[in-house]
Amino acid sequence: MAVKQYVVIGLGRFGTSIARRLHEAGQEVLGIDIDEESVEDAEGYVTLAVVADSTEEKALTSVGIKNFDCVIVAIGDDIQSNILTVMLLKNLGIRKIIAKAQSKRHGQVLDAIGAHWVIYPERDMGERVANQLLSPNMLNYIELSKNYNLEEIIVPSKMAGKNLRELDVRAKYNVSVIAIVRSDDIIISPSPEELLQKEDILVTIGNRKDLAEFSSIE
Ligand code: ADP
């Protein structure tokens, strides 16, 4: 994987998780926070951490912010600082600005001033938890469109030992199995004769409602 340079502004819980994960993956991460203690705590999991107020243009230019590939604004509670920072970054011509929004309205402001990706961590996590409760066998999902998902679903126990033809998953549940993950292997486009095994994970595509039904089979 190519190494990219990231800046994470705001080393609270959210910023910390992003910085830590990127750093673990071998990426270069500059952490910025106005609070000295947060910067000291960050030293083990970022490439470099500095104390700075991101609402001051000088502070941003003095760390060479223009040379970075991507800047993540993870300031949460202080909405004013969050918006001001995004505005400054935009004026400085930063290539990719990701910003955390506290509410829908806040997100609309961030969109309007040109943030490239606005994220709503609380809302998205809430949706994920609800989806997990509605579909207990689902491990992970990607929204492909408003109605369609790609989902990883654990094989319902009553389906183990049967093949896809006799289970007739596509006709009965309106769900397409595009791959099967079995231990460390992946079977792409499984044949209809493929016998499902306990603990297989099915990679499926379908309408969200149909997938919810399929992933709730006992
Ligand atoms: P979380 O909910 O993710 O923990 P917080 O809002 O509690 O988010 O934390 C955001 C972090 O952003 C804090 O560590 C805070 O010190 C930092 N911060 C707030 N304003 C600025 C600023 N102007 N410049 C740099 N860091 C800031």
Short mmCIF file of C-alpha atoms and ligand atoms in Angstrom, two decimals:
data_model
loop_
_atom_site.label_atom_id
_atom_site.label_comp_id
_atom_site.label_asym_id
_atom_site.label_seq_id
_atom_site.Cartn_x
_atom_site.Cartn_y
_atom_site.Cartn_z
CA MET A 1 0.00 0.00 0.00
CA ALA A 2 1.30 3.45 -0.89
CA VAL A 3 2.10 5.62 2.10
CA LYS A 4 0.03 8.78 2.26
CA GLN A 5 0.30 11.79 4.52
CA TYR A 6 -2.66 12.55 6.75
CA VAL A 7 -3.43 15.27 9.25
CA VAL A 8 -5.92 14.65 12.03
CA ILE A 9 -7.09 17.86 13.71
CA GLY A 10 -8.72 17.28 17.09
CA LEU A 11 -7.41 14.33 19.06
CA GLY A 12 -10.58 13.46 20.97
CA ARG A 13 -12.07 9.97 20.89
CA PHE A 14 -13.01 10.12 17.23
CA GLY A 15 -9.79 11.73 15.96
CA THR A 16 -7.72 9.35 18.08
CA SER A 17 -9.36 6.27 16.54
CA ILE A 18 -8.73 7.52 13.02
CA ALA A 19 -5.13 8.53 13.73
CA ARG A 20 -4.33 5.27 15.50
CA ARG A 21 -5.73 3.06 12.75
CA LEU A 22 -3.97 4.98 9.96
CA HIS A 23 -0.70 4.89 11.87
CA GLU A 24 -1.03 1.14 12.53
CA ALA A 25 -1.51 0.69 8.78
CA GLY A 26 1.87 2.35 8.16
CA GLN A 27 0.58 5.74 7.03
CA GLU A 28 2.15 9.04 8.03
CA VAL A 29 -0.05 10.89 10.47
CA LEU A 30 0.34 14.37 11.87
CA GLY A 31 -1.91 14.95 14.89
CA ILE A 32 -2.93 18.47 15.88
CA ASP A 33 -4.73 19.56 19.02
CA ILE A 34 -5.07 22.81 20.92
CA ASP A 35 -4.74 20.89 24.15
CA GLU A 36 -1.23 20.01 25.26
CA GLU A 37 -2.24 16.93 27.21
CA SER A 38 -4.08 15.42 24.21
CA VAL A 39 -0.96 15.98 22.11
CA GLU A 40 1.27 14.31 24.69
CA ASP A 41 -1.09 11.31 24.86
CA ALA A 42 -1.04 11.03 21.07
CA GLU A 43 2.71 10.72 20.76
CA GLY A 44 2.71 6.90 20.72
CA TYR A 45 0.23 6.50 17.89
CA VAL A 46 1.00 9.28 15.40
CA THR A 47 4.12 10.12 13.41
CA LEU A 48 4.20 13.58 14.89
CA ALA A 49 1.89 15.49 17.21
CA VAL A 50 1.82 19.25 17.63
CA VAL A 51 -0.04 21.73 19.77
CA ALA A 52 -1.79 24.29 17.57
CA ASP A 53 -5.05 26.14 17.15
CA SER A 54 -6.41 25.09 13.78
CA THR A 55 -8.57 28.21 13.48
CA GLU A 56 -5.37 30.23 12.96
CA GLU A 57 -4.12 30.19 9.40
CA LYS A 58 -0.52 30.70 10.49
CA ALA A 59 -0.64 27.61 12.66
CA LEU A 60 -1.79 25.54 9.71
CA THR A 61 0.73 26.90 7.22
CA SER A 62 3.61 26.57 9.66
CA VAL A 63 3.11 22.76 9.77
CA GLY A 64 3.13 22.68 5.97
CA ILE A 65 -0.48 21.57 5.76
CA LYS A 66 -0.56 22.04 1.97
CA ASN A 67 1.84 19.13 1.52
CA PHE A 68 -0.56 16.60 3.01
CA ASP A 69 -2.87 14.35 0.97
CA CYS A 70 -5.82 14.47 3.30
CA VAL A 71 -6.92 16.45 6.36
CA ILE A 72 -9.50 15.11 8.80
CA VAL A 73 -11.25 17.67 10.99
CA ALA A 74 -12.31 15.69 14.05
CA ILE A 75 -13.17 18.62 16.32
CA GLY A 76 -16.53 17.71 17.83
CA ASP A 77 -18.21 19.87 20.42
CA ASP A 78 -16.76 23.19 19.30
CA ILE A 79 -18.78 23.60 16.11
CA GLN A 80 -17.46 27.10 15.47
CA SER A 81 -13.85 25.93 15.47
CA ASN A 82 -14.78 22.95 13.33
CA ILE A 83 -16.40 25.18 10.65
CA LEU A 84 -13.66 27.81 10.77
CA THR A 85 -11.00 25.15 10.34
CA VAL A 86 -12.74 23.63 7.31
CA MET A 87 -13.07 27.10 5.77
CA LEU A 88 -9.38 27.82 6.24
CA LEU A 89 -8.40 24.45 4.78
CA LYS A 90 -10.65 25.09 1.81
CA ASN A 91 -9.05 28.51 1.23
CA LEU A 92 -5.63 26.93 1.42
CA GLY A 93 -6.63 24.54 -1.37
CA ILE A 94 -6.29 21.28 0.56
CA ARG A 95 -6.95 18.35 -1.81
CA LYS A 96 -9.16 16.28 0.47
CA ILE A 97 -11.00 17.57 3.53
CA ILE A 98 -12.98 15.18 5.69
CA ALA A 99 -15.03 16.72 8.48
CA LYS A 100 -17.09 15.41 11.35
CA ALA A 101 -20.58 16.90 11.71
CA GLN A 102 -22.53 17.04 14.95
CA SER A 103 -25.95 17.46 13.32
CA LYS A 104 -27.67 17.59 9.96
CA ARG A 105 -27.54 21.40 9.88
CA HIS A 106 -23.87 21.46 10.78
CA GLY A 107 -23.27 18.95 7.99
CA GLN A 108 -25.13 21.15 5.52
CA VAL A 109 -22.82 24.06 6.39
CA LEU A 110 -19.76 21.86 5.90
CA ASP A 111 -21.09 20.71 2.52
CA ALA A 112 -21.76 24.31 1.51
CA ILE A 113 -18.24 25.47 2.32
CA GLY A 114 -16.80 22.62 0.31
CA ALA A 115 -15.78 19.78 2.64
CA HIS A 116 -15.21 16.78 0.37
CA TRP A 117 -16.65 14.22 2.75
CA VAL A 118 -18.87 14.98 5.73
CA ILE A 119 -19.26 12.22 8.30
CA TYR A 120 -21.87 11.75 11.00
CA PRO A 121 -20.30 9.22 13.37
CA GLU A 122 -23.11 9.05 15.93
CA ARG A 123 -25.89 8.79 13.35
CA ASP A 124 -24.02 6.20 11.29
CA MET A 125 -23.08 4.08 14.29
CA GLY A 126 -26.68 4.22 15.53
CA GLU A 127 -27.89 2.97 12.15
CA ARG A 128 -25.30 0.21 12.18
CA VAL A 129 -26.34 -0.99 15.63
CA ALA A 130 -30.03 -0.98 14.63
CA ASN A 131 -29.27 -2.87 11.40
CA GLN A 132 -27.27 -5.43 13.35
CA LEU A 133 -30.20 -5.96 15.72
CA LEU A 134 -32.61 -6.34 12.80
CA SER A 135 -30.32 -8.82 11.02
CA PRO A 136 -28.51 -10.88 13.65
CA ASN A 137 -26.56 -13.00 11.15
CA MET A 138 -25.20 -10.02 9.27
CA LEU A 139 -21.53 -9.25 9.87
CA ASN A 140 -20.98 -6.28 7.61
CA TYR A 141 -22.63 -4.34 4.84
CA ILE A 142 -22.06 -1.76 2.13
CA GLU A 143 -24.90 0.38 0.84
CA LEU A 144 -24.80 0.14 -2.96
CA SER A 145 -27.80 2.38 -3.52
CA LYS A 146 -30.88 3.56 -1.63
CA ASN A 147 -32.43 0.08 -1.71
CA TYR A 148 -29.61 -2.33 -2.45
CA ASN A 149 -26.87 -3.67 -0.19
CA LEU A 150 -23.90 -5.95 -0.38
CA GLU A 151 -23.85 -7.95 2.87
CA GLU A 152 -21.73 -10.57 4.60
CA ILE A 153 -24.09 -13.03 6.25
CA ILE A 154 -23.26 -16.06 8.39
CA VAL A 155 -24.86 -19.21 6.93
CA PRO A 156 -28.08 -19.94 8.81
CA SER A 157 -27.46 -23.20 10.70
CA LYS A 158 -30.33 -25.02 9.00
CA MET A 159 -28.71 -24.39 5.60
CA ALA A 160 -25.40 -26.07 6.45
CA GLY A 161 -24.89 -29.34 4.55
CA LYS A 162 -27.15 -28.26 1.66
CA ASN A 163 -26.19 -26.85 -1.70
CA LEU A 164 -27.29 -23.58 -3.26
CA ARG A 165 -29.42 -25.36 -5.85
CA GLU A 166 -31.61 -27.18 -3.34
CA LEU A 167 -31.80 -24.13 -1.08
CA ASP A 168 -32.88 -22.06 -4.09
CA VAL A 169 -31.76 -18.89 -2.33
CA ARG A 170 -32.25 -16.63 -5.33
CA ALA A 171 -35.83 -17.72 -6.04
CA LYS A 172 -36.94 -18.16 -2.42
CA TYR A 173 -35.32 -15.11 -0.85
CA ASN A 174 -34.51 -12.94 -3.85
CA VAL A 175 -30.88 -12.80 -2.72
CA SER A 176 -27.79 -13.51 -4.86
CA VAL A 177 -24.80 -15.26 -3.31
CA ILE A 178 -21.75 -13.91 -5.13
CA ALA A 179 -19.06 -15.49 -2.96
CA ILE A 180 -18.54 -17.77 0.02
CA VAL A 181 -15.86 -17.04 2.61
CA ARG A 182 -14.66 -20.29 4.18
CA SER A 183 -11.86 -19.98 6.77
CA ASP A 184 -9.06 -18.31 4.83
CA ASP A 185 -10.45 -19.17 1.40
CA ILE A 186 -12.91 -17.34 -0.77
CA ILE A 187 -15.03 -19.09 -3.40
CA ILE A 188 -16.02 -16.56 -6.03
CA SER A 189 -19.26 -17.18 -7.99
CA PRO A 190 -19.96 -20.49 -6.22
CA SER A 191 -21.45 -23.27 -8.32
CA PRO A 192 -25.05 -24.32 -7.54
CA GLU A 193 -23.64 -27.66 -6.35
CA GLU A 194 -21.45 -26.05 -3.68
CA LEU A 195 -22.28 -27.54 -0.28
CA LEU A 196 -22.58 -24.88 2.40
CA GLN A 197 -20.70 -25.51 5.60
CA LYS A 198 -21.29 -24.41 9.15
CA GLU A 199 -19.57 -21.03 9.76
CA ASP A 200 -19.40 -20.17 6.05
CA ILE A 201 -19.94 -16.49 5.37
CA LEU A 202 -22.07 -15.67 2.35
CA VAL A 203 -21.31 -12.52 0.41
CA THR A 204 -24.70 -11.49 -0.91
CA ILE A 205 -26.35 -8.78 -2.98
CA GLY A 206 -30.00 -7.89 -2.83
CA ASN A 207 -32.75 -5.57 -1.85
CA ARG A 208 -32.30 -4.42 1.72
CA LYS A 209 -35.65 -5.89 2.85
CA ASP A 210 -34.95 -9.27 1.30
CA LEU A 211 -31.46 -9.34 2.86
CA ALA A 212 -32.89 -8.43 6.27
CA GLU A 213 -35.25 -11.38 6.02
CA PHE A 214 -32.50 -13.73 4.84
CA SER A 215 -30.11 -12.67 7.58
CA SER A 216 -32.74 -13.21 10.28
CA ILE A 217 -33.28 -16.91 9.50
CA GLU A 218 -32.71 -18.89 12.69
P1 ADP B 1 -14.77 13.50 20.58
O1 ADP B 1 -16.25 13.47 20.81
O2 ADP B 1 -14.35 12.79 19.33
O3 ADP B 1 -13.97 13.05 21.77
P2 ADP B 1 -14.22 16.24 21.22
O4 ADP B 1 -15.00 17.38 20.69
O5 ADP B 1 -14.43 15.90 22.66
O6 ADP B 1 -14.44 15.03 20.25
O7 ADP B 1 -12.64 16.50 21.02
C1 ADP B 1 -12.16 17.21 19.99
C2 ADP B 1 -10.71 17.61 20.20
O8 ADP B 1 -10.50 18.76 19.38
C3 ADP B 1 -10.33 17.99 21.62
O9 ADP B 1 -9.19 17.25 22.00
C4 ADP B 1 -10.04 19.48 21.51
O10 ADP B 1 -8.97 19.89 22.35
C5 ADP B 1 -9.66 19.66 20.06
N1 ADP B 1 -9.88 21.03 19.57
C6 ADP B 1 -10.95 21.83 19.79
N2 ADP B 1 -10.78 23.04 19.20
C7 ADP B 1 -9.59 22.97 18.55
C8 ADP B 1 -8.83 23.91 17.74
N3 ADP B 1 -9.30 25.10 17.45
N4 ADP B 1 -7.64 23.49 17.25
C9 ADP B 1 -7.15 22.26 17.50
N5 ADP B 1 -7.79 21.36 18.26
C10 ADP B 1 -9.00 21.69 18.77
#
